[in-house]
Every structure is written in structure tokens, then in C-alpha cells.
């Protein structure tokens, strides 16, 4: 198996090795040049590459190609074209031109554009992103050559998540290179953003899933009483993996490895039926594409196993939800990780400067980061005592916190605490070298050794936006730093002053304690840190003057693009809650309420039957249950009516932000009011009369 793995890894990717084998040297060099330095590929070179790509794809069974892109829906989109061209005698040729490789023209009018495009203005273009390799995806459609592309409108605005990401990578590279040059490394030409996203997910049985309208339409349960056993025994986390899941993971790994995804770690997560997959990190753009492939493969492979993969942030109330940790760092083209402190971070001034830039950026633009991790699903997690809190803070760990304290006090750090060693008290066990820093699970933004880990991101979200925003805010700070340092007469002194000044100003964002505690909420408020409680309340930060200045100065988003993102965010929230509310109405009226009515009828029949058979028998239990069930039934019906009225009212607003606010503050509470009595009923009504699989079945029947 391990030998075979080296053979199958990347087999379906048109990677550098294959390009080198199959392309004439001049074409290969020209392409490498564009990948590394940018610029346009001459059309005849593109023709040569397209032809080689097509031959390779056809040899591997492909009949179609597609420009694969990432519209603002958050998932990927594709339109397949076969390679066929008519030839003489009723025959066909298999063709693929450089033009078709470089540019596509899908109809843009049916993708979210946030007002950038009216329905009648349909033109949009996809453009080949040659920095992310083409690949063959295999599914029931056969083999399809997928070409990663960016997607923009006729007027040039980005209609996707990839374009701003690529822009942000260029921005931060430019500024980071300036800093690195100041530290005497002129050989560095580019700084890459590296990203490793850890992906959490749930797996449930397909049969159970199909009986739950809420799971099918919304990806999460909208009703459901807590099972007798949840995650309290902590026996699922890192537990032995069930055979059926293991088989699924094995298959999933094979699919991903063939696609060149460096799937590395797999384990059971905290909640029952919850798992995680982590790849080895790579360049942000490819990591983002790969994470989309991971999510897609997770779902498809699950179906092949009679399972369903839930990527929603909160499929079940009462147990942990799922997130995605966006591990982020900066690496030079000479292979140096700029966030690696080394053993003595106090002496590593270049590291300290980059660390300082991240701290300043995160403090200045905490609201933007908060938004980048927000979606309707993540509202159930952030600040709800399980995932990181909604307040952004940075965990540095003991060692760096101590270094920062020294820097603030004197402008110089003379020492760095070392981890030392750890003895277990057992002679036969090895002495372990201890890290200089413990972990902190509650921090939304933690330094973890040689990278920052942004842990607020939702499990279903693309990592494009969190990474784009992070790149942009750090890039802005690095630019400011570079301007100041390039103008300084005494560089060493200027760096010292800058680090001391910036850390003193932005120290408030550093917090090493328990982010779940109530004291932290108060402390954060005292420090003046924003505590934005929900997605809809976070959206408006994108068009604050300082945000517009930030994104425009870094050339990541234009103001028009930002305004369109705001619009899309509000619309997205309203649409999701609207669907959830309507699904609840449907389930309550057609499933739960009828089932409970039937059950009351059974109880009443039983009471009458017992009464007539034995007038002196004690029927108080049946009567008590009937009374309680009937009361809850009445409460459900009332809540259902109120929810229906609220949903109808929500349709009357014309302004996206107002609609979203109404959904958040009027519709959503009414959804919870409907859920409460029905969940209570589930604990009383005979299990065989309950119309949908229970939490217990969903979480434990795999
Ligand atoms: P943990 O989060 O438990 O510390 P790891 O250190 O293995 O686990 O890292 C988790 C994720 O972070 C993996 O996807 C890993 O590849 C990624 N990662 C590790 N180093 C870096 C780095 N320098 N830049 C970006 N991601 C990284
Ligand atoms: Mg981690």
C-alpha cells in the first residue's frame, strides 16, 4: 500500500513533472516564468500547452473539460464541454485550443453579484489560473479535465473568491519582500503565503439523513431532543475509528491523494459522529482549491458508502459544531518561514517585526477578521461556549508573551524562556523535550510554533476570504513598516523603536487566558476590543472608510466590489434563515403536529378503554401525559403561527440589510420558540410514533 501510494499520489494532476515531460522546453520555461513572475502567455505557447494537457487528459479517460471556478456562493462551479469537433465523413476530432484554456465565458447572471451585474448584463469571464495545476476529477460523469480559473464580470470586477485571494497574495508578497530586503536578504524575490486548513465534519447514515427534511434542505437539524449520551464522556475524541468510517476515510484519502492533496491526519473529533481531516500546508491559492476538493470529495465519497457528510457548522444542538483552522504563515521563495522564531526569538529581530505586524494588523482590523469567519452556520458557534469566542484576541504563549513584555518595557528582549524537559516518573519512558509554549484551545487566533492559527473559520466556508482578509491587513501594516524603515537613517534603532511603539499600542489584543470565560468578555470590553455578536452585525464593517482604504490601498477589493460583498452577505443570511424557517414550518405542520395529534388520540382511546373496562382503575398517568402533550401541542401550534407570520413579514422589506436584521432579530427567535415545545414532545411521545430519526439514531447509528 505505501509503495503504491507513491505511485498514485498526484496521478490525476497535470503537475510540474508531467508538464516537464510533455511540454517542449520553451513552452515549459515560458509557463514557469508566468507562474513565478506573472505576465501574459503568448497564444502559440498556450496552444501548445492546451494540446499537451488535452492529450494527457484523454489518455487518462477524459472526454470533457471544464473551467472550474469559485463564485460567491462559496462552493465551486463548472460547466463541462466535450473535446469533440466535427470532422469529415461524420467523424470527430478531439480538440482543445489555447484560447479555450485561457478564457471561458459562462453566463454570469445567475451567480451572486451583489448588484454588480443585472440579470440582463450576463457576460462574465473565467481566466486560467496557471499557478494552480489542472487536474482530472473522476465521478459518475467519467473523467473531467478541471482547469482552475478566476471569474470576473464584463466590467472587470471580481465575481469570485479566487481573484481577491490572488491579489492579496501579490500585495503581501510585495511588502514582505521590502522588509526582508531591509534585513539584508536581497536574494528573496517573492514571499508566499502558506496555508494548512484543518477540516472538521460529521458523518451520518444515508437512510437516516433521507428521513430528515432539515438535514437534506438545510444541512443541519432544526429540531431534535438531546440524546441520553452526548460528548460528556469524552470517549469519541481521538477514539478508535469505527470500521465503517475507517473504510470511508481510506477511500477518501485515495481520491484526494490522486488529486495531489496532501491528506495527512485523520481522527475522531469531540462530538459523536464528528471527524477531522488535515492536509499538509501549501501555497494559499492551491490550499484553497484543495480545500474545495476535500469538501467535494468528502460529500461524494460518503454517498458511495451509504453515508452522508455534513459540513454545516452546527448540525446538532447540544454537542460541538465543526470549524476549520486556517493555519497561516509567510515563506520566502528561498524556503525560509518568516514566522519561525527559532530557539531564541528575542534575538530574531526579523521574526519579531513580522510578529508585530500581525499583532498590529489584527488589532486594527479585528472586525474584518471576525466577518471573514462569519456565516449563518457559524453564528451557532462563535461566542456560544465551544468554538472560539466572537471577540478577536491573539494567543502568543508564555515565551513570546514574555518577550513582548520585555520589548514594551525596555525596547529590548534579553532572554527567551525555554521549554525545558518533561519527565514522566517512569524510568523506561524517554525524557520529552517540552515546547516553550502550551496550547490554548479557546483562542480565536493563536501563535502555534511557526504559524498563526485562525480558528474561527466555519467548516463549510471557503478559506479564500479569511486568508484574503488576513493577507490584506498584514500587507497594509507591512507597507507602513517598510515605508518607515526604508526612510530611517539608523535601521537598527528604527526597528527597535517601531517594534516597541507598535506593541505598546496594540498590546491589548494579546490574551493568553480562557477565552470562554465571562471575565474575558468584561475584560475585553474594558480594553475596547470589539465584541460583534453575530454575522449580520459584522457585515457593515466592510464599508467603513478605513476598511475601504485598506482594501483599495492593497488593491485587493475596489469599493464597488466591497459594496457588492456587503449586499451578498446580507442576502445570503436572509436566504438561509428563510429556507430554515420554511423548512421548520413544513416539518412542524406536516410531520410533528400530525404525529402528536395521533398520539393524543391513542392516549384518549386508552383512557376511555381502561375506564369502561375497569371504572375504578387509576388512569391518572394517561391523563397527566395527555394533559401535558396537549398543552405542548397547543404551544407548538401557536409558535408555528407566529413563525409563519414573521416569515411572511420578512418578505416585505426592500433593503438587504433591513431584511437580514429582521430575519436575525424577529424570525430567528421565533424559530427557537417553535423548536422548544417540539423537542420537549419528542421526549414524551412514543418513539415509534415519532416521525423522524432521533439525535441518538443520527449520531450513533453508523
Ligand atoms: P496542530 O494544529 O495540532 O499544531 P500541526 O502543527 O500539524 O497541528 O498543524 C496543523 C496544520 O497546520 C496542518 O495542516 C499543517 O500542515 C499546518 N501547518 C504547519 N506548519 C505550517 C506553516 N508554516 N504554515 C501554514 N500551515 C502550517
Ligand atoms: Mg491545529
XYZ file of C-alpha atoms and ligand atoms in Angstrom:
730
model
C 0.000 0.000 0.000
C 2.699 2.510 0.959
C 4.647 1.703 -2.191
C 1.528 2.109 -4.254
C 0.823 5.393 -2.576
C 3.968 6.968 -4.008
C 2.750 5.816 -7.417
C -0.825 7.062 -7.158
C -0.070 10.380 -5.474
C -0.851 13.199 -7.900
C -1.632 10.761 -10.699
C -4.605 12.883 -11.771
C -2.782 16.219 -11.650
C -1.097 17.916 -14.570
C 1.736 18.884 -12.269
C 5.189 20.227 -12.912
C 6.711 16.787 -13.507
C 4.132 15.951 -16.164
C 4.446 19.363 -17.789
C 8.189 18.962 -17.962
C 7.796 15.545 -19.588
C 5.162 16.585 -22.069
C 5.921 20.183 -22.983
C 8.644 21.413 -25.312
C 11.332 23.114 -23.266
C 10.490 26.622 -24.498
C 6.810 26.268 -23.597
C 7.650 24.842 -20.184
C 10.060 27.694 -19.439
C 7.584 30.307 -20.627
C 4.877 28.863 -18.385
C 7.193 28.669 -15.358
C 8.090 32.285 -15.963
C 4.415 33.333 -15.880
C 3.743 31.218 -12.780
C 6.622 32.838 -10.919
C 6.639 36.379 -12.245
C 3.238 36.905 -13.871
C 2.587 38.291 -17.350
C 0.783 37.002 -20.411
C 1.452 33.734 -22.152
C 1.767 34.109 -25.971
C -1.166 32.424 -27.723
C 1.002 29.929 -29.613
C 2.547 28.778 -26.318
C -0.930 28.470 -24.811
C -1.923 26.346 -27.817
C 0.999 24.005 -27.215
C 0.161 23.684 -23.512
C -3.548 23.146 -24.193
C -2.741 20.406 -26.649
C -0.411 18.610 -24.228
C -2.954 18.946 -21.450
C -5.674 17.528 -23.691
C -3.550 14.558 -24.794
C -2.729 13.749 -21.189
C -6.368 14.102 -20.124
C -7.652 11.911 -22.977
C -5.038 9.230 -22.237
C -6.466 9.243 -18.735
C -10.010 8.772 -19.905
C -11.268 12.350 -20.018
C -13.973 13.258 -22.509
C -14.755 16.750 -21.193
C -13.001 19.773 -19.814
C -14.302 22.495 -17.565
C -13.208 25.850 -16.257
C -13.512 25.243 -12.528
C -14.196 28.410 -10.549
C -15.308 29.694 -7.178
C -18.238 32.092 -7.442
C -19.518 33.984 -4.419
C -21.766 31.099 -3.437
C -18.767 29.754 -1.517
C -18.662 26.496 -3.440
C -17.273 25.677 -6.855
C -18.907 25.896 -10.247
C -18.262 24.119 -13.510
C -19.712 23.806 -16.997
C -18.490 20.811 -18.948
C -17.573 20.904 -22.649
C -16.519 17.816 -24.504
C -13.375 17.909 -26.613
C -15.277 16.945 -29.765
C -15.107 18.877 -33.038
C -16.887 17.670 -36.178
C -14.622 16.223 -38.866
C -15.161 14.960 -42.375
C -17.185 11.844 -43.008
C -19.335 12.179 -39.909
C -16.347 11.665 -37.683
C -14.981 13.756 -34.854
C -11.651 15.145 -33.753
C -10.653 15.787 -30.161
C -9.610 19.427 -29.879
C -8.656 21.879 -27.166
C -7.131 25.234 -28.053
C -5.026 27.707 -26.125
C -7.911 30.144 -26.320
C -10.229 27.645 -24.663
C -7.621 27.005 -21.998
C -7.063 30.655 -21.178
C -10.551 32.104 -21.346
C -14.084 30.884 -20.816
C -17.360 32.719 -20.905
C -20.019 31.324 -18.619
C -23.226 33.262 -18.179
C -22.626 35.365 -15.080
C -26.164 36.487 -14.438
C -27.243 33.609 -12.249
C -24.392 33.818 -9.768
C -24.468 36.167 -6.796
C -23.036 39.515 -7.824
C -24.378 41.815 -5.124
C -25.664 44.292 -7.650
C -22.516 44.221 -9.799
C -24.461 42.658 -12.625
C -28.092 42.986 -13.537
C -29.787 39.906 -14.916
C -29.716 41.271 -18.437
C -25.996 42.008 -18.217
C -24.950 38.450 -18.478
C -21.374 38.418 -19.622
C -18.710 37.040 -17.307
C -15.308 35.556 -17.992
C -13.227 32.802 -16.485
C -9.461 33.169 -16.751
C -6.948 30.346 -16.368
C -5.070 30.461 -13.058
C -1.853 28.767 -14.092
C -0.498 28.901 -10.527
C -2.871 26.094 -9.528
C -2.411 22.922 -11.596
C -5.159 21.425 -13.754
C -6.478 18.050 -12.641
C -8.786 15.245 -13.666
C -11.791 14.644 -11.496
C -13.407 11.228 -11.617
C -17.030 10.655 -10.737
C -20.159 9.209 -12.280
C -19.722 11.687 -15.161
C -16.489 9.916 -16.052
C -13.218 11.792 -16.092
C -13.265 15.573 -16.480
C -10.279 17.818 -17.004
C -10.694 20.657 -14.494
C -8.878 23.924 -15.100
C -8.735 26.208 -12.063
C -9.893 29.666 -13.116
C -10.715 33.112 -11.792
C -14.137 34.566 -12.563
C -14.827 38.216 -13.326
C -17.543 40.339 -14.847
C -17.573 42.064 -18.224
C -16.689 45.257 -16.395
C -13.654 43.686 -14.745
C -14.888 43.280 -11.165
C -14.111 40.041 -9.400
C -17.168 37.819 -9.150
C -15.313 35.097 -7.271
C -13.186 34.296 -4.249
C -10.008 33.405 -6.106
C -9.271 36.758 -7.750
C -9.093 38.759 -4.493
C -7.081 35.954 -2.917
C -4.505 36.101 -5.696
C -4.430 39.891 -5.460
C -3.871 39.700 -1.698
C -1.034 37.225 -2.148
C 0.674 39.618 -4.518
C 0.135 42.513 -2.131
C 1.636 40.806 0.885
C 4.499 39.369 -1.138
C 5.460 42.834 -2.330
C 5.505 44.324 1.167
C 7.139 41.340 2.867
C 9.916 41.350 0.269
C 10.635 45.001 1.082
C 11.055 44.117 4.760
C 13.208 41.074 4.075
C 15.457 43.170 1.829
C 15.939 45.651 4.666
C 17.195 42.762 6.771
C 19.858 42.034 4.182
C 18.358 39.264 2.042
C 18.297 40.768 -1.472
C 18.112 37.277 -2.987
C 14.468 36.969 -1.917
C 12.204 37.781 -4.865
C 8.849 36.569 -3.597
C 7.147 35.738 -0.330
C 4.434 33.103 -0.429
C 1.527 32.692 1.929
C 1.333 29.128 3.167
C -1.917 27.710 4.472
C -2.930 24.410 6.029
C -6.675 24.126 6.678
C -7.857 21.508 9.180
C -11.347 20.361 8.192
C -13.964 19.067 10.632
C -17.079 17.180 9.508
C -19.883 14.885 10.637
C -20.886 11.581 9.085
C -24.416 10.178 9.345
C -26.157 7.244 7.749
C -27.745 7.997 4.380
C -31.070 6.300 5.249
C -31.473 8.380 8.387
C -30.437 11.509 6.531
C -33.077 10.972 3.859
C -35.769 10.911 6.525
C -34.765 14.349 7.801
C -36.014 17.189 5.628
C -33.974 19.631 7.716
C -30.699 17.822 7.011
C -31.481 17.484 3.318
C -32.507 21.108 2.777
C -30.522 22.983 5.409
C -27.592 20.747 6.293
C -28.447 20.929 9.978
C -31.126 19.617 12.288
C -33.750 22.239 13.086
C -35.403 20.052 15.696
C -34.149 17.279 17.922
C -34.103 16.456 21.614
C -30.687 15.789 23.101
C -29.849 12.078 23.316
C -29.148 10.477 26.706
C -25.473 10.365 25.748
C -23.681 13.233 24.053
C -19.994 14.044 24.234
C -19.694 14.245 28.042
C -17.660 11.066 28.447
C -15.060 12.468 26.060
C -14.758 8.997 24.626
C -15.141 9.945 20.983
C -12.288 12.437 20.697
C -9.293 10.561 19.257
C -11.196 7.320 19.928
C -10.728 4.164 17.892
C -12.304 4.813 14.489
C -15.386 2.712 13.624
C -14.867 0.274 10.759
C -17.420 1.883 8.504
C -15.846 5.298 8.992
C -12.343 3.886 8.577
C -13.341 2.410 5.240
C -14.747 5.779 4.220
C -11.586 7.591 5.276
C -9.465 5.127 3.361
C -11.434 5.682 0.189
C -11.454 9.442 0.702
C -7.677 9.509 1.123
C -7.213 7.583 -2.119
C -9.373 10.069 -4.017
C -7.532 13.026 -2.507
C -4.060 11.632 -2.961
C -4.736 11.049 -6.661
C -5.706 14.721 -6.862
C -2.413 15.687 -5.274
C -3.988 16.744 -1.977
C -1.547 16.093 0.858
C -4.135 14.459 3.132
C -2.160 13.727 6.263
C -4.055 13.489 9.542
C -7.411 11.906 10.373
C -9.102 11.376 13.693
C -12.368 11.324 15.584
C -13.387 14.736 16.893
C -15.128 15.719 20.111
C -18.796 15.163 19.214
C -20.200 11.732 18.413
C -20.070 11.175 14.610
C -17.610 14.053 14.193
C -14.219 13.683 12.493
C -11.343 15.734 11.133
C -9.008 15.668 8.169
C -5.894 17.849 7.943
C -3.649 18.172 4.916
C -0.035 19.297 4.916
C 0.106 23.009 4.217
C 0.939 24.515 0.826
C 0.637 27.832 -1.049
C -2.583 29.627 -0.086
C -4.107 29.534 -3.555
C -3.589 25.809 -4.003
C -4.585 25.141 -0.393
C -7.870 26.939 -1.096
C -8.517 24.933 -4.261
C -7.597 21.742 -2.419
C -9.900 22.527 0.469
C -12.768 22.852 -2.040
C -11.784 19.480 -3.488
C -11.648 17.997 0.013
C -15.159 19.212 0.825
C -16.486 17.994 -2.511
C -14.812 14.593 -2.171
C -15.993 14.209 1.424
C -19.581 14.504 0.247
C -19.279 12.358 -2.856
C -17.311 9.542 -1.243
C -19.760 9.460 1.677
C -22.644 8.777 -0.700
C -20.736 5.872 -2.235
C -20.586 4.346 1.248
C -24.263 4.821 2.073
C -23.266 7.724 4.285
C -23.754 11.480 4.245
C -21.132 14.047 5.125
C -22.364 17.140 6.963
C -20.133 20.179 6.581
C -22.517 22.549 8.364
C -21.058 24.431 11.333
C -23.738 23.180 13.712
C -25.576 20.077 12.547
C -26.709 19.196 16.088
C -27.612 21.342 19.055
C -26.008 20.389 22.341
C -22.768 18.923 21.002
C -19.787 20.627 19.393
C -20.082 22.050 15.921
C -17.467 21.999 13.184
C -14.842 24.523 12.248
C -11.851 24.886 10.077
C -8.498 26.059 11.386
C -6.769 28.298 8.892
C -3.061 27.812 9.682
C -1.193 30.691 8.101
C 2.400 31.761 7.643
C 4.779 33.506 5.258
C 7.570 31.711 3.440
C 10.245 33.234 1.188
C 10.996 31.775 -2.237
C 14.320 30.757 -0.680
C 12.395 28.495 1.698
C 12.550 30.496 4.904
C 9.485 30.624 7.164
C 9.246 34.238 8.327
C 7.157 33.258 11.321
C 9.643 30.742 12.646
C 11.050 32.292 15.822
C 13.961 29.890 16.160
C 15.195 28.886 19.612
C 15.884 32.427 20.712
C 13.075 34.632 19.409
C 14.380 37.540 21.472
C 17.385 37.742 19.118
C 15.423 37.190 15.931
C 14.505 40.785 15.138
C 13.139 39.983 11.706
C 10.726 37.467 13.233
C 9.744 39.964 15.928
C 8.969 42.558 13.298
C 6.714 40.193 11.334
C 5.030 39.081 14.552
C 4.486 42.718 15.487
C 2.962 43.416 12.090
C 0.452 40.602 12.568
C -0.439 41.840 16.057
C -0.962 45.414 14.874
C -2.980 44.321 11.836
C -5.253 42.038 13.833
C -5.861 44.695 16.456
C -6.644 47.378 13.882
C -8.940 45.226 11.817
C -10.366 42.727 14.286
C -13.847 43.388 12.929
C -12.816 42.440 9.404
C -11.314 39.168 10.580
C -14.434 38.474 12.576
C -16.510 38.981 9.456
C -14.241 36.768 7.383
C -15.147 33.860 9.650
C -18.856 34.591 9.743
C -21.721 32.862 8.026
C -25.213 31.871 9.127
C -23.990 28.493 10.381
C -21.098 29.874 12.383
C -23.488 32.091 14.342
C -24.323 28.939 16.300
C -20.698 28.526 17.343
C -18.872 31.821 17.751
C -19.397 33.047 21.241
C -21.539 30.072 22.151
C -19.031 28.491 24.512
C -17.500 25.882 22.297
C -15.674 27.384 19.396
C -13.541 30.433 19.929
C -15.443 33.412 21.276
C -16.670 36.116 18.927
C -14.107 38.519 20.372
C -10.856 38.513 18.437
C -7.704 38.225 20.518
C -4.255 36.761 19.945
C -2.678 33.982 21.947
C 1.110 34.186 21.856
C 2.057 31.696 24.532
C 4.276 32.144 27.544
C 7.561 32.507 25.719
C 6.513 35.201 23.272
C 4.347 36.987 25.771
C 7.404 37.314 27.967
C 9.482 38.579 25.043
C 6.759 41.108 24.194
C 6.631 42.301 27.806
C 10.406 42.869 27.763
C 10.180 44.713 24.449
C 7.456 47.003 25.720
C 9.331 47.698 28.951
C 12.795 48.377 27.571
C 12.666 48.155 23.794
C 14.877 45.120 24.003
C 14.360 41.460 24.904
C 17.357 39.976 26.662
C 16.104 36.427 27.126
C 13.574 33.860 25.964
C 12.078 31.272 28.257
C 12.894 27.761 27.110
C 10.646 24.741 27.266
C 12.993 22.515 29.224
C 12.222 18.856 29.514
C 9.451 16.797 30.903
C 9.924 13.684 32.983
C 7.104 11.239 33.464
C 8.394 9.485 36.565
C 8.742 6.253 34.628
C 12.354 5.220 34.029
C 11.652 3.325 30.840
C 9.929 6.264 29.154
C 12.005 8.795 27.251
C 12.535 12.296 28.616
C 10.472 14.594 26.404
C 11.638 17.963 25.177
C 8.874 20.382 26.056
C 7.644 23.147 23.742
C 8.279 26.617 25.059
C 4.546 27.208 24.981
C 1.404 25.313 25.966
C -1.678 25.266 23.740
C -4.776 27.340 24.192
C -7.898 25.841 22.675
C -10.052 28.846 23.404
C -8.115 31.427 21.421
C -9.525 32.525 18.076
C -6.099 33.486 16.760
C -3.183 31.573 18.212
C 0.514 31.510 17.529
C 1.401 27.825 17.276
C 5.139 27.494 16.951
C 5.841 28.746 13.438
C 2.470 29.933 12.167
C -0.685 31.658 13.270
C -3.774 29.542 13.533
C -7.020 31.384 12.775
C -9.546 29.118 14.388
C -12.853 30.918 13.971
C -13.490 29.856 10.399
C -16.616 27.772 9.793
C -16.407 24.221 8.498
C -18.488 24.851 5.375
C -16.772 28.104 4.413
C -14.177 28.593 1.723
C -10.842 29.559 3.254
C -10.407 32.106 0.474
C -11.929 35.025 2.353
C -10.305 34.531 5.765
C -6.955 34.160 4.034
C -7.549 37.121 1.709
C -8.543 39.428 4.565
C -5.638 38.272 6.694
C -3.185 38.819 3.861
C -4.611 42.265 3.186
C -4.499 43.553 6.754
C -0.961 42.273 7.359
C 0.149 43.617 3.991
C -1.132 47.079 4.909
C 0.852 47.048 8.161
C 3.983 45.728 6.473
C 3.728 48.529 3.929
C 3.578 51.091 6.704
C 6.538 49.454 8.439
C 8.567 49.288 5.225
C 7.883 52.957 4.453
C 9.107 53.944 7.896
C 12.163 51.704 7.948
C 13.308 52.486 4.420
C 13.351 56.166 5.336
C 15.250 55.633 8.595
C 18.856 56.718 8.941
C 19.716 54.177 11.610
C 17.916 50.954 10.681
C 18.617 49.028 13.912
C 17.397 51.859 16.079
C 14.350 52.422 13.897
C 13.333 48.743 14.074
C 13.631 48.779 17.841
C 11.569 51.923 18.162
C 8.963 50.661 15.755
C 8.522 47.306 17.495
C 8.310 48.918 20.917
C 5.838 51.556 19.770
C 3.591 49.187 17.860
C 3.489 46.552 20.588
C 2.717 49.176 23.213
C -0.157 50.483 21.125
C -1.584 47.087 20.268
C -0.786 45.010 23.337
C -4.478 44.983 24.241
C -5.220 42.359 21.566
C -2.920 39.810 23.250
C -4.728 37.480 25.619
C -3.414 34.183 26.927
C -6.237 33.266 29.305
C -9.523 31.417 28.968
C -11.454 32.906 26.058
C -14.679 31.148 27.104
C -14.952 32.863 30.460
C -17.352 35.683 31.322
C -14.471 37.612 32.867
C -12.838 37.783 29.443
C -15.938 39.352 27.918
C -15.777 42.087 30.563
C -12.010 42.453 30.304
C -12.205 42.711 26.501
C -14.809 45.427 26.824
C -12.546 47.313 29.231
C -9.742 47.022 26.673
C -12.008 48.387 23.973
C -11.953 45.254 21.835
C -14.980 44.787 19.620
C -17.429 42.050 20.555
C -19.550 41.614 17.462
C -22.165 39.082 18.354
C -23.413 37.873 15.005
C -22.795 37.653 11.283
C -25.333 40.308 10.313
C -23.886 42.740 12.822
C -20.382 42.156 11.422
C -21.174 42.858 7.776
C -21.195 46.652 7.830
C -17.500 46.823 8.839
C -16.507 46.113 5.238
C -17.517 49.556 4.049
C -16.143 51.624 6.918
C -13.782 54.275 5.480
C -10.705 52.574 6.996
C -11.701 49.219 5.502
C -12.210 50.718 2.064
C -8.853 52.464 2.377
C -7.242 49.203 3.450
C -8.574 47.062 0.625
C -8.130 49.719 -2.052
C -4.586 50.581 -0.994
C -3.638 46.895 -1.133
C -5.507 46.500 -4.445
C -7.465 43.556 -3.087
C -11.020 44.857 -3.488
C -12.339 48.023 -5.079
C -15.003 49.946 -3.218
C -17.586 48.700 -5.707
C -16.543 45.108 -5.032
C -16.750 45.672 -1.286
C -20.241 47.082 -1.571
C -21.263 44.062 -3.602
C -19.844 41.734 -0.906
C -21.872 43.539 1.742
C -25.007 43.057 -0.311
C -24.269 39.374 -0.906
C -23.600 38.738 2.779
C -26.928 40.236 3.831
C -28.761 38.368 1.088
C -27.041 35.129 1.972
C -28.064 35.406 5.608
C -31.680 36.185 4.745
C -31.917 33.368 2.218
C -30.503 30.781 4.594
C -32.753 31.738 7.502
C -35.733 31.952 5.170
C -35.121 28.396 3.982
C -34.597 27.162 7.531
C -37.760 28.843 8.781
C -39.838 27.485 5.908
C -38.422 24.016 6.456
C -39.404 24.237 10.125
C -42.902 25.333 9.196
C -43.162 22.448 6.773
C -41.885 19.854 9.225
C -43.981 21.109 12.106
C -47.222 21.284 10.115
C -46.837 18.091 8.140
C -44.860 15.820 10.425
C -44.695 16.748 14.065
C -48.122 18.193 14.747
C -49.993 15.389 12.918
C -47.889 12.772 14.729
C -48.647 14.324 18.093
C -52.368 14.582 17.302
C -52.361 10.880 16.515
C -50.610 10.184 19.749
C -53.142 12.182 21.804
C -55.858 10.187 20.104
C -54.169 6.951 21.211
C -53.930 8.233 24.756
C -57.578 9.285 24.761
C -58.654 5.916 23.372
C -56.639 4.175 26.028
C -58.166 6.295 28.778
C -61.684 5.532 27.530
C -60.944 1.850 27.105
C -59.475 1.464 30.580
C -62.317 3.485 32.098
C -65.021 1.311 30.573
C -63.196 -1.951 31.285
C -62.450 -1.074 34.879
C -64.171 2.039 36.269
C -62.082 2.028 39.452
C -58.671 1.732 37.697
C -56.186 4.559 38.223
C -55.862 6.416 34.902
C -54.049 9.423 36.312
C -50.812 8.664 34.354
C -52.541 8.585 30.989
C -54.481 11.727 31.884
C -51.365 13.513 33.033
C -49.499 12.661 29.819
C -52.477 13.646 27.707
C -52.725 16.978 29.501
C -49.010 17.695 29.109
C -48.857 16.615 25.462
C -51.950 18.631 24.607
C -50.502 21.729 26.220
C -47.239 21.359 24.291
C -49.201 20.719 21.126
C -51.098 23.973 21.623
C -47.831 25.799 22.294
C -46.319 24.345 19.102
C -49.268 25.393 17.033
C -49.153 28.916 18.423
C -45.400 29.180 17.794
C -45.894 27.834 14.294
C -48.450 30.523 13.507
C -46.196 33.247 14.863
C -43.252 31.995 12.835
C -45.364 31.892 9.676
C -46.487 35.486 10.197
C -42.914 36.613 10.808
C -41.604 34.879 7.675
C -44.348 36.491 5.611
C -43.459 39.902 7.018
C -39.777 39.364 6.237
C -40.568 39.264 2.522
C -41.834 42.838 2.597
C -38.525 44.654 3.120
C -36.676 46.100 0.148
C -33.305 46.875 1.657
C -30.971 43.901 2.065
C -29.628 44.937 5.466
C -33.104 45.532 6.878
C -34.341 42.172 5.655
C -31.332 40.438 7.221
C -31.806 42.231 10.545
C -35.456 41.235 10.587
C -34.535 37.615 9.965
C -31.968 37.758 12.736
C -33.985 39.541 15.395
C -37.558 38.547 14.580
C -37.682 35.337 12.554
C -34.811 33.510 14.225
C -36.106 33.805 17.824
C -39.472 32.544 16.594
C -37.755 29.504 15.114
C -36.311 28.746 18.522
C -39.722 29.240 20.095
C -41.149 26.604 17.768
C -38.323 24.190 18.339
C -38.628 24.212 22.146
C -42.072 22.571 22.604
C -41.475 20.098 19.795
C -38.170 18.962 21.287
C -39.971 18.509 24.594
C -42.669 16.466 22.881
C -40.006 14.215 21.420
C -39.023 13.174 24.931
C -42.610 12.205 25.788
C -44.203 10.768 22.674
C -43.819 7.059 21.960
C -40.587 6.622 19.935
C -42.324 4.557 17.266
C -44.795 7.362 16.660
C -42.076 9.984 16.219
C -41.913 10.855 12.533
C -38.149 11.362 12.064
C -34.932 9.671 13.261
C -33.771 10.916 16.641
C -30.447 12.521 17.545
C -29.451 9.189 19.026
C -30.051 7.414 15.736
C -28.348 10.111 13.703
C -25.241 10.298 15.849
C -24.773 6.696 16.866
C -26.186 4.569 14.029
C -23.151 4.474 11.798
P -1.544 21.435 15.357
O -2.582 22.375 14.880
O -2.136 20.334 16.151
O -0.361 22.105 15.946
P 0.099 20.840 13.088
O 1.233 21.576 13.630
O 0.387 19.506 12.475
O -1.040 20.589 14.126
O -0.567 21.742 12.015
C -1.887 21.729 11.673
C -1.978 22.275 10.282
O -1.103 23.401 10.162
C -1.542 21.285 9.205
O -2.392 21.436 8.115
C -0.158 21.752 8.902
O 0.271 21.373 7.622
C -0.317 23.251 9.013
N 0.955 23.945 9.139
C 2.068 23.538 9.762
N 3.064 24.434 9.582
C 2.558 25.433 8.819
C 3.071 26.636 8.274
N 4.315 27.010 8.465
N 2.248 27.406 7.543
C 0.973 27.047 7.341
N 0.441 25.940 7.816
C 1.208 25.128 8.542
Mg -4.463 22.896 14.893
